[in-house]
PDB file of C-alpha atoms in Angstrom:
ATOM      1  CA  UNK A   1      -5.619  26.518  -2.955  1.00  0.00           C
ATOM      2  CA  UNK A   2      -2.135  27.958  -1.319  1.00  0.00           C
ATOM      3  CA  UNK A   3       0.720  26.916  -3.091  1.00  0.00           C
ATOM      4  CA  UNK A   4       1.950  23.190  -2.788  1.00  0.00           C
ATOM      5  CA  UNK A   5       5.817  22.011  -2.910  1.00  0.00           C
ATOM      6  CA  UNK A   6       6.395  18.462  -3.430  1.00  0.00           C
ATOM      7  CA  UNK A   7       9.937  16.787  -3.810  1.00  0.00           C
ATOM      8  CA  UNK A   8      10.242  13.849  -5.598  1.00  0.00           C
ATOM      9  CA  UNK A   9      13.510  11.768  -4.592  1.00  0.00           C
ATOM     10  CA  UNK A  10      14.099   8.471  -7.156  1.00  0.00           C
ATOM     11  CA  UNK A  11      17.184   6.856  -9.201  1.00  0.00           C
ATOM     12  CA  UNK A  12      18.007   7.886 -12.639  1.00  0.00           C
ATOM     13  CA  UNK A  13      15.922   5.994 -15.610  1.00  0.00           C
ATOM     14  CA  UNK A  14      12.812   5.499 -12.803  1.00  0.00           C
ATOM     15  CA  UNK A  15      10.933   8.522 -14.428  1.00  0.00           C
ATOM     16  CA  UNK A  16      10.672  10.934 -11.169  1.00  0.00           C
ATOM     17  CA  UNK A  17      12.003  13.823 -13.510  1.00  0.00           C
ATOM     18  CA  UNK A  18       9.753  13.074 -16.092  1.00  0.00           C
ATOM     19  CA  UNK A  19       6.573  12.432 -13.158  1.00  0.00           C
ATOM     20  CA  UNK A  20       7.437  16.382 -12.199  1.00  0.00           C
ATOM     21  CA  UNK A  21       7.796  17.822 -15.342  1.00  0.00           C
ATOM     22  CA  UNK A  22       4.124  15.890 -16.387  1.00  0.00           C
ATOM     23  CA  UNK A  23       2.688  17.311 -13.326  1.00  0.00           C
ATOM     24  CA  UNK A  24       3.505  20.570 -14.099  1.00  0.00           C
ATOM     25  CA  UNK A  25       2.568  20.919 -17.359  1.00  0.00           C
ATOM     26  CA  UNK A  26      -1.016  19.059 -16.160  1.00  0.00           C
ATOM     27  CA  UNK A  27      -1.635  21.462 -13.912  1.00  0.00           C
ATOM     28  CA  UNK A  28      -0.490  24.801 -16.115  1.00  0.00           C
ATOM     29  CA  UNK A  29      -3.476  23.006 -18.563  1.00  0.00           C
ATOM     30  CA  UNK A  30      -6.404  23.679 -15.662  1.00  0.00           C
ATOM     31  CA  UNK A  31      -4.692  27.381 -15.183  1.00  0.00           C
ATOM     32  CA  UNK A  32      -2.533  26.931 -12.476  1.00  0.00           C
ATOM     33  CA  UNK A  33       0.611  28.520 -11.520  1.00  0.00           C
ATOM     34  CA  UNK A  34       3.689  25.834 -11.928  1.00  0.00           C
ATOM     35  CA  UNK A  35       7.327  24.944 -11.518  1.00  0.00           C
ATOM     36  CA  UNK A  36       8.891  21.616 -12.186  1.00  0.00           C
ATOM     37  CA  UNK A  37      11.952  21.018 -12.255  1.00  0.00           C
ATOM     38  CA  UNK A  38      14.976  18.111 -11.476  1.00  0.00           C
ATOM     39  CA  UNK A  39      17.965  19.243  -9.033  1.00  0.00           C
ATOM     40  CA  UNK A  40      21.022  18.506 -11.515  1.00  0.00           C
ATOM     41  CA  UNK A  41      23.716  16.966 -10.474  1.00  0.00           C
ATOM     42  CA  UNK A  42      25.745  13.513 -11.624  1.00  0.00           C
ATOM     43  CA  UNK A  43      23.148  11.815 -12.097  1.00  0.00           C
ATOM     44  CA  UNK A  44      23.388   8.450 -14.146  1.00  0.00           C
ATOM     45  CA  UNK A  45      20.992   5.234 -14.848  1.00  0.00           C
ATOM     46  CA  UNK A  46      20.315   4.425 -11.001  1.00  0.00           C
ATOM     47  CA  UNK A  47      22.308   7.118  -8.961  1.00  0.00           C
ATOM     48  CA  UNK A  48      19.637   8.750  -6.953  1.00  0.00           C
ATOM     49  CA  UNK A  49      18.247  12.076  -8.114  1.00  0.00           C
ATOM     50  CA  UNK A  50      16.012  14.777  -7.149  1.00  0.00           C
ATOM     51  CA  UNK A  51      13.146  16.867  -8.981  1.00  0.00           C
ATOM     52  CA  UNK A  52      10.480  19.358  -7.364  1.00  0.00           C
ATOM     53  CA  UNK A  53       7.149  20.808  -8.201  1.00  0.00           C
ATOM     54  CA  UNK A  54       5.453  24.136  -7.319  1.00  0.00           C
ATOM     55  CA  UNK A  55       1.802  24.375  -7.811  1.00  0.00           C
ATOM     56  CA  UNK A  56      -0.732  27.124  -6.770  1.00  0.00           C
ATOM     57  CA  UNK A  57      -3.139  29.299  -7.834  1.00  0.00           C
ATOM     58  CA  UNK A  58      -1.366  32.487  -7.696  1.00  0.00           C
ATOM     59  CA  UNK A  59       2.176  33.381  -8.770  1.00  0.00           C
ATOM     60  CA  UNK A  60       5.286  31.921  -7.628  1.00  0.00           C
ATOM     61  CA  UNK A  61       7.732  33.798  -6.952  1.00  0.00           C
ATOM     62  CA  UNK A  62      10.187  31.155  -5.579  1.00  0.00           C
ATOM     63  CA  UNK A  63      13.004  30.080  -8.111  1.00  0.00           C
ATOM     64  CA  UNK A  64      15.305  27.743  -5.261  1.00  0.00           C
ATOM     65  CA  UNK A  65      15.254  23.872  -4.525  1.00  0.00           C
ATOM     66  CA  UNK A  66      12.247  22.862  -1.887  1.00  0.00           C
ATOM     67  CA  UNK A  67      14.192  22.773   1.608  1.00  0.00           C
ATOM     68  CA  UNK A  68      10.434  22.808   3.364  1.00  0.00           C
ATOM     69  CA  UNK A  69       8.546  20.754   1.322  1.00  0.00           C
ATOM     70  CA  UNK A  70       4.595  19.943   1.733  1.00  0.00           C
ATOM     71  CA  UNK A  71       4.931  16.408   0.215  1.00  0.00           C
ATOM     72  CA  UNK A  72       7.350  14.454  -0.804  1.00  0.00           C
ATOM     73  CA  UNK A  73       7.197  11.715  -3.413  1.00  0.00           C
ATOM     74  CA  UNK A  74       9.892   8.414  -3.281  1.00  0.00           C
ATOM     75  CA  UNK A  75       9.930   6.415  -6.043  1.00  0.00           C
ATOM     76  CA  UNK A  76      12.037   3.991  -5.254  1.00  0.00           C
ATOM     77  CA  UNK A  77      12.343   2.856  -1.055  1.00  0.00           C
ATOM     78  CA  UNK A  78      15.524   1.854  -1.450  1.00  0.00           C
ATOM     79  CA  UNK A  79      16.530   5.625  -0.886  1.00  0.00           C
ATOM     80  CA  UNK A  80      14.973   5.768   2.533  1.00  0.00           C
ATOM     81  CA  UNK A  81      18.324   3.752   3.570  1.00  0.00           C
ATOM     82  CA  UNK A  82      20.614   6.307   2.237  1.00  0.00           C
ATOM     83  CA  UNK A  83      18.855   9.972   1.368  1.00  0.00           C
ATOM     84  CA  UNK A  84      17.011  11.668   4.196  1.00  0.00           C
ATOM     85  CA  UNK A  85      13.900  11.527   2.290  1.00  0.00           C
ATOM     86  CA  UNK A  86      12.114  13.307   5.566  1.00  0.00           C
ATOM     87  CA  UNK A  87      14.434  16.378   5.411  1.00  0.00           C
ATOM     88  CA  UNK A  88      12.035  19.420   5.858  1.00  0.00           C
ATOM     89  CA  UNK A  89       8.979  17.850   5.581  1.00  0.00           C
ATOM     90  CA  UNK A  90       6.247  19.257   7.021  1.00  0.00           C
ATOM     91  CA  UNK A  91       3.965  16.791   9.457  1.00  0.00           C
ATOM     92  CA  UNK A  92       0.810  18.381   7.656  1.00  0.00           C
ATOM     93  CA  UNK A  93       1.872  17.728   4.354  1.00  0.00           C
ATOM     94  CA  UNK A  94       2.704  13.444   3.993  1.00  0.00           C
ATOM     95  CA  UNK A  95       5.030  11.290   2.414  1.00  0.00           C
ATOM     96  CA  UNK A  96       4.614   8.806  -0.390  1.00  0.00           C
ATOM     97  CA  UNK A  97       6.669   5.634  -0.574  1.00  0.00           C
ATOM     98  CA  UNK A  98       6.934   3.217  -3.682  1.00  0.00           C
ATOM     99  CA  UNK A  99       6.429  -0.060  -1.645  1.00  0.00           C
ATOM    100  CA  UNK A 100       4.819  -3.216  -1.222  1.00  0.00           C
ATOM    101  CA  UNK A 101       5.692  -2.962   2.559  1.00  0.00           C
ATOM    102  CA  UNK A 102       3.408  -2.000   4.845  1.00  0.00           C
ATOM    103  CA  UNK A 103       3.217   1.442   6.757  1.00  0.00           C
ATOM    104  CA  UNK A 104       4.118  -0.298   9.840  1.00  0.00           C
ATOM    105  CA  UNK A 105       7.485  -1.510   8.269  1.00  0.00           C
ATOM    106  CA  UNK A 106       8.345   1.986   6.815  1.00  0.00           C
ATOM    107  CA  UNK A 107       8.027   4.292   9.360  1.00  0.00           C
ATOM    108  CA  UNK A 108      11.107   3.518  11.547  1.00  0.00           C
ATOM    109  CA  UNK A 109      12.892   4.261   7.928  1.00  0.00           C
ATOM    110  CA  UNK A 110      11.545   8.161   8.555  1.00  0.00           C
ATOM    111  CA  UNK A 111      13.511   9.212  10.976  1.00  0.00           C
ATOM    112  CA  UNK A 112      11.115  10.467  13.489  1.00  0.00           C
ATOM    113  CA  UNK A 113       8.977  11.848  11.014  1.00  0.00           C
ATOM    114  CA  UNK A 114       5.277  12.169  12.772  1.00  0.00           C
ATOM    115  CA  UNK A 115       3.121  12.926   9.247  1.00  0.00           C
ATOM    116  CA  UNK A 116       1.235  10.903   7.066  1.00  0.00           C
ATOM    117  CA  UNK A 117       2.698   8.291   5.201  1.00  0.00           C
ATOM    118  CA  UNK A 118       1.506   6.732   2.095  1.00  0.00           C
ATOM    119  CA  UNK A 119       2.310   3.434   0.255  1.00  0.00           C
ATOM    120  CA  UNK A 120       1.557   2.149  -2.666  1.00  0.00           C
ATOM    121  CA  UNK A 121       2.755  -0.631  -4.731  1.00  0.00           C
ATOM    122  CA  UNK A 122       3.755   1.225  -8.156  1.00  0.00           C
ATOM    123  CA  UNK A 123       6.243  -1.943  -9.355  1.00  0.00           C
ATOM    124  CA  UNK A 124       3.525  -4.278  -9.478  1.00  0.00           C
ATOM    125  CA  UNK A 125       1.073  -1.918 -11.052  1.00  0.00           C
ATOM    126  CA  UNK A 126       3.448  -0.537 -13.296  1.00  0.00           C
ATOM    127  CA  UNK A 127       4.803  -4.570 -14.412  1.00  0.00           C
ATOM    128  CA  UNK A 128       0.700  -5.225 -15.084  1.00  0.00           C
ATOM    129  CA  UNK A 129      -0.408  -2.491 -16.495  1.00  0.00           C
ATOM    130  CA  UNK A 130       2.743  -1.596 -18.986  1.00  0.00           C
ATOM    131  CA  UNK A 131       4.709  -4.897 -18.807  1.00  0.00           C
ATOM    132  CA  UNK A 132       8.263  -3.176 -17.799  1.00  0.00           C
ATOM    133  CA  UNK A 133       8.881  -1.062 -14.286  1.00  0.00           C
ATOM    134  CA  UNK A 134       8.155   1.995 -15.302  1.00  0.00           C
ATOM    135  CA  UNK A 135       6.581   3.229 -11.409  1.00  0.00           C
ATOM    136  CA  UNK A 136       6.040   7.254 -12.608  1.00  0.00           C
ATOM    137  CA  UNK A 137       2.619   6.535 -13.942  1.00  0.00           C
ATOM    138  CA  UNK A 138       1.481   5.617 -10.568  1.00  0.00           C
ATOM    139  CA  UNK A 139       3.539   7.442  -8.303  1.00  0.00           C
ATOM    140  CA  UNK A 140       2.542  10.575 -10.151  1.00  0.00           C
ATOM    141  CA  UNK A 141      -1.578   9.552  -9.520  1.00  0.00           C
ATOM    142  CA  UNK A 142      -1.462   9.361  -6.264  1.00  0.00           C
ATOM    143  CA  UNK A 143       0.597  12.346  -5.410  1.00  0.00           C
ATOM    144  CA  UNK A 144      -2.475  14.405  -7.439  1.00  0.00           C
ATOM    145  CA  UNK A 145      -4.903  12.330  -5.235  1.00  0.00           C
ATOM    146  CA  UNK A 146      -2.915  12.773  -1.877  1.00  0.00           C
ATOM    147  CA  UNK A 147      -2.190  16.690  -2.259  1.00  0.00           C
ATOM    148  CA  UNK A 148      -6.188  17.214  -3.913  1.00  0.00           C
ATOM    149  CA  UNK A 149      -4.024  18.841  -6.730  1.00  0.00           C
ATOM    150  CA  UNK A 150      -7.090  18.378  -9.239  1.00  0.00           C
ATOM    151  CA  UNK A 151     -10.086  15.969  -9.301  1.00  0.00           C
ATOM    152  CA  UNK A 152      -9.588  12.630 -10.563  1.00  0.00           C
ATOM    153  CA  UNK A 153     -11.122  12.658 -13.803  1.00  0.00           C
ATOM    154  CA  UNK A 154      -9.733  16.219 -15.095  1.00  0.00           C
ATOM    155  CA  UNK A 155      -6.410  14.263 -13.851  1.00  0.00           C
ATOM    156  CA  UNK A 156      -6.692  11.832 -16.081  1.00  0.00           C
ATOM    157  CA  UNK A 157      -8.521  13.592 -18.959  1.00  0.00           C
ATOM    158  CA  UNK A 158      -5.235  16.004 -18.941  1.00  0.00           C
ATOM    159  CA  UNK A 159      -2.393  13.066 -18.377  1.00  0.00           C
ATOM    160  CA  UNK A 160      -4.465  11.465 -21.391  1.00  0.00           C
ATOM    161  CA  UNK A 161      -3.640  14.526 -24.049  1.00  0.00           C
ATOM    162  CA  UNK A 162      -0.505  14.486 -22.711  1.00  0.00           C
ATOM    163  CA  UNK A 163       0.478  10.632 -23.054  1.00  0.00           C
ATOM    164  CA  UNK A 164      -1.239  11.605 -26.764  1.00  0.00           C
ATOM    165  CA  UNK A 165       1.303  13.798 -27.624  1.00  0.00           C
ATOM    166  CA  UNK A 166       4.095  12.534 -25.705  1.00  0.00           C
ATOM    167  CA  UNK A 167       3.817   8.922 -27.330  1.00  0.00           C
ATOM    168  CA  UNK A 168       2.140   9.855 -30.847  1.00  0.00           C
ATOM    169  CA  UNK A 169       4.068   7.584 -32.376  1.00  0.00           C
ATOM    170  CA  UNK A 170       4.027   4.957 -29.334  1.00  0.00           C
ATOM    171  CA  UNK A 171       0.467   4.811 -29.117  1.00  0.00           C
ATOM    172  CA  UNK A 172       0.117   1.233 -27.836  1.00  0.00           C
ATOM    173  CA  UNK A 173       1.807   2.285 -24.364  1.00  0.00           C
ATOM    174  CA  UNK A 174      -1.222   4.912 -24.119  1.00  0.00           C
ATOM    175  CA  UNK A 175      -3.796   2.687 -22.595  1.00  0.00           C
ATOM    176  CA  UNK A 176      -1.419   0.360 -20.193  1.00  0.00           C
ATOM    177  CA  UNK A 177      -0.348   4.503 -18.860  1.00  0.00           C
ATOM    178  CA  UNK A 178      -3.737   5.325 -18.465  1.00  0.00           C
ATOM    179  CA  UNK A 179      -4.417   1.874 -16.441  1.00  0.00           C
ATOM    180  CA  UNK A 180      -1.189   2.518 -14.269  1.00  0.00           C
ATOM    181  CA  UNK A 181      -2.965   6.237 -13.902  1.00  0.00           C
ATOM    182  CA  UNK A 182      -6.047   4.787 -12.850  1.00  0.00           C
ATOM    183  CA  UNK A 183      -4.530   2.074 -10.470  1.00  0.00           C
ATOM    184  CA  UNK A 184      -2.412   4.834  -9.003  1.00  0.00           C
ATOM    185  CA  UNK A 185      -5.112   6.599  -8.113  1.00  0.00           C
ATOM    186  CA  UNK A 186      -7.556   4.039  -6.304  1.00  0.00           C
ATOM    187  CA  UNK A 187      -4.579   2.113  -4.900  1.00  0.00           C
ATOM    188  CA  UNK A 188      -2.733   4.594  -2.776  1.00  0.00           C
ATOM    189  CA  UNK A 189      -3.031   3.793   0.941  1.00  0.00           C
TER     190      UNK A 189
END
């Protein structure tokens, strides 16, 4: 595996910080190299904000922002009105876009961008599965499933010991994560 940048653009409180920082420490857990880390700024509950991973299997060297990113991960499409999500991207790599829009009606939002775009529909399956919009769960699945970070069920055997620890004393919000995981997953397009 070469190395893999992803940048995640979202709005303060949607949990694209938090999606980076989970990847990361996932994928240190199977023995890869890892950065993760959020572009600080003035960010606030819903100003938009930025956060970046760096996964591979040998060292990274690299200790900037992603300017030429493989993938890149919105949370919320909302963004592709006013942040040039597509800055950088490279046509090999894809894009993923919370949305219950089709392809078709996201594209001209890309400005000429010629890759692969994904949707998926993380506000509904994060409002089923955990009963509030929380859309990191499944935005973070199907980035691991798009970029063939790590094979679904070490994915989820790894988020699982994480949500564990991160929510010891929440445990009741472990299984509707693990659905959203799941969901995210199978329902990326």
């Amino acid at each position: 595996m070469k190395h893999i940048e992803i940048r995640w653009h979202g709005r303060g409180g949607q949990g694209a910080k938090t999606a980076a920082l989970l990847l990361a420490d996932v994928a240190f857990n199977t023995g890869m190299y890892v950065q993760g880390f959020p572009e600080y700024g003035p960010e606030r509950m819903g100003a938009p904000i930025t956060a970046y991973n760096r996964l591979g299997d040998t060292e990274i060297r690299a200790h900037s922002n992603i300017y030429e990113p493989d993938y890149v991960v919105v949370v919320d499409e909302t963004l592709l009105h006013s942040v040039d999500v597509t800055k950088g991207l490279s046509p090999e790599g894809g894009i993923i876009i919370n949305t219950s829009k089709s392809k078709e009606e996201i594209v001209s939002l890309l400005k000429g961008y010629t890759g692969p775009v994904y949707t998926i529909d993380a506000r509904t399956i994060s409002v089923e599965c955990l009963g509030k919009y929380f859309p990191n769960s499944p935005m973070l699945a199907a980035i691991v499933k798009v970029a063939g970070i790590m094979e679904k069920d070490v994915f989820l055997s790894q988020m699982e010991a994480s949500y564990q620890h991160k929510f010891a004393k929440k445990p009741e919000v472990i299984e509707g994560n693990m659905r959203a995981l799941e969901r995210g997953f199978t329902e990326v397009q």
